[in-house]
Coordinates of N, CA and C in Angstrom, one line a residue:
X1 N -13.5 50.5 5.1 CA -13.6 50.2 3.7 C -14.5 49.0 3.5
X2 N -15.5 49.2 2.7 CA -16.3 48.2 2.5 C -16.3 47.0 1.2
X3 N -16.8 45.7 1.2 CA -16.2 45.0 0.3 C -16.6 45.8 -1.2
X4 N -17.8 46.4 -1.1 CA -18.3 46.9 -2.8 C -17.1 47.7 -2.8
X5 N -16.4 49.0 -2.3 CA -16.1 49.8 -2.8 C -14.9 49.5 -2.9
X6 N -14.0 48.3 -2.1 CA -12.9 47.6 -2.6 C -12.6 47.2 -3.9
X7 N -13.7 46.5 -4.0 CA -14.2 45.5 -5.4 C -14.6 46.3 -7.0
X8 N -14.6 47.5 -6.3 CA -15.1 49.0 -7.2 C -13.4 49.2 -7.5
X9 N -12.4 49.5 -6.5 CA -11.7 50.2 -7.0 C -10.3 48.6 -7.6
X10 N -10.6 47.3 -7.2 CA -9.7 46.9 -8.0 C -10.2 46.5 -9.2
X11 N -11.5 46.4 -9.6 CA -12.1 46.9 -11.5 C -11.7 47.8 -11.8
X12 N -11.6 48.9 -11.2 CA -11.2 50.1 -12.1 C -9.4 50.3 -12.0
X13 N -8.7 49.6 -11.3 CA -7.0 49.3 -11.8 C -6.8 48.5 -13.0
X14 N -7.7 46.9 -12.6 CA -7.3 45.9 -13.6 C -7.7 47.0 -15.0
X15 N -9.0 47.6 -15.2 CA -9.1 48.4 -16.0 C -8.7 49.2 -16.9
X16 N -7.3 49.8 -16.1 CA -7.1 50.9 -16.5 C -5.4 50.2 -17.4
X17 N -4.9 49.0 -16.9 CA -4.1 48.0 -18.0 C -4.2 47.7 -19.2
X18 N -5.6 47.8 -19.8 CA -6.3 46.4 -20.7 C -5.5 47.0 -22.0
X19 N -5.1 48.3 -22.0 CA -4.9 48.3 -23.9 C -3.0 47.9 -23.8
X20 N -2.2 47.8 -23.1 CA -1.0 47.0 -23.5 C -0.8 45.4 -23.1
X21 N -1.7 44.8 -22.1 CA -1.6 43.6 -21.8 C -0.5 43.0 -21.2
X22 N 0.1 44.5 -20.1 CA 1.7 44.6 -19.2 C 2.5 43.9 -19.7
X23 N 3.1 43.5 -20.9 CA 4.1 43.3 -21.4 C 5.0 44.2 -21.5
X24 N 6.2 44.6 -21.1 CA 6.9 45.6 -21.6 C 8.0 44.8 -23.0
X25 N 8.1 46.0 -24.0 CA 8.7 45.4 -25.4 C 10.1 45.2 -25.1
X26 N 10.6 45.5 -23.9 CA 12.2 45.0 -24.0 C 12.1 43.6 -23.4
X27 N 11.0 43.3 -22.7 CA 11.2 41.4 -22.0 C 10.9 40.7 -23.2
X28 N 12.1 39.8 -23.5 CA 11.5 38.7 -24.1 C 11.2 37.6 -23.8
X29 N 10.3 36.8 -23.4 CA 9.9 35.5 -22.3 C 10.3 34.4 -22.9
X30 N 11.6 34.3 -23.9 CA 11.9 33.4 -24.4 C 13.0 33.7 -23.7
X31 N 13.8 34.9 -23.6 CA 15.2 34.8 -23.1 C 14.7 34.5 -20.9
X32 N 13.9 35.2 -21.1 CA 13.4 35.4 -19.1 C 13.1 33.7 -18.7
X33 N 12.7 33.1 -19.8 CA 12.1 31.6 -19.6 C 13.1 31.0 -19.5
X34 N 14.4 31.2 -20.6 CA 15.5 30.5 -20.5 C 16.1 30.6 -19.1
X35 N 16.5 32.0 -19.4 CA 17.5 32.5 -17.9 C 16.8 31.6 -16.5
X36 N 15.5 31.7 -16.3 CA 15.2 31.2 -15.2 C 15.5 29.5 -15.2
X37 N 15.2 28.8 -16.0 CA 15.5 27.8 -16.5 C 17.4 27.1 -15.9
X38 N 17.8 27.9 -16.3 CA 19.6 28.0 -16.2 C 19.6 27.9 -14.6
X39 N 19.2 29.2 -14.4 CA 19.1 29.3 -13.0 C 18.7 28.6 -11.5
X40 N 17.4 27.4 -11.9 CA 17.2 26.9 -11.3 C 17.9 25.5 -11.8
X41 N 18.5 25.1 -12.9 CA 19.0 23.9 -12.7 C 20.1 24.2 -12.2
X42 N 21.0 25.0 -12.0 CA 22.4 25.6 -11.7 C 22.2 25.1 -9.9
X43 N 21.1 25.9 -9.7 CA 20.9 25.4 -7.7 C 20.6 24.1 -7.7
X44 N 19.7 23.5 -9.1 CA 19.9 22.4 -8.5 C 21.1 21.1 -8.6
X45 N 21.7 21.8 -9.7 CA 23.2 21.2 -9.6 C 24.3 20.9 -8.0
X46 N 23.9 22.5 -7.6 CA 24.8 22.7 -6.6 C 24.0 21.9 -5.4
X47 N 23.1 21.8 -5.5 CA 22.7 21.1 -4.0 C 22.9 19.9 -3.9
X48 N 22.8 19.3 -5.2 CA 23.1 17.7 -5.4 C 24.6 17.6 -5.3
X49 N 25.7 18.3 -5.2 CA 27.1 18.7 -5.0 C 27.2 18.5 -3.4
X50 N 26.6 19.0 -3.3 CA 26.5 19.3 -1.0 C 25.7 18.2 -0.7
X51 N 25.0 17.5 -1.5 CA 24.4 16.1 -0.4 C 24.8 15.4 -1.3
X52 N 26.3 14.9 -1.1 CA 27.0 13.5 -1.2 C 26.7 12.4 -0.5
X53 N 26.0 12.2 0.9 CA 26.1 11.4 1.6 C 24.6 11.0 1.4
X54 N 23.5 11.2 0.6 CA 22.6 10.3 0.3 C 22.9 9.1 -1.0

């Protein structure tokens, strides 16, 4: 497989996306932003729980 026709077929995937702009209408990136948000301070709660001795 050669670089053009590599380069050929991922233009024509990104392509074949462009009329919804892969959002699906059930994510909301306000709730997905939060959640992840929670979630990483939550680990980082717990880690700072387990290194008492710094």
């Amino acid at each position: 497989m050669s670089f053009h026709s590599t380069a050929a077929q991922l233009v024509t995937l990104a392509s074949e996306g462009e009329g919804n702009g892969g959002n699906h209408e059930s994510l909301n990136p306000y709730l997905t932003g939060g959640g992840a948000l929670f979630v990483l301070l939550l680990l980082l709660w717990i880690t700072t729980r387990f290194n008492r001795d710094r």
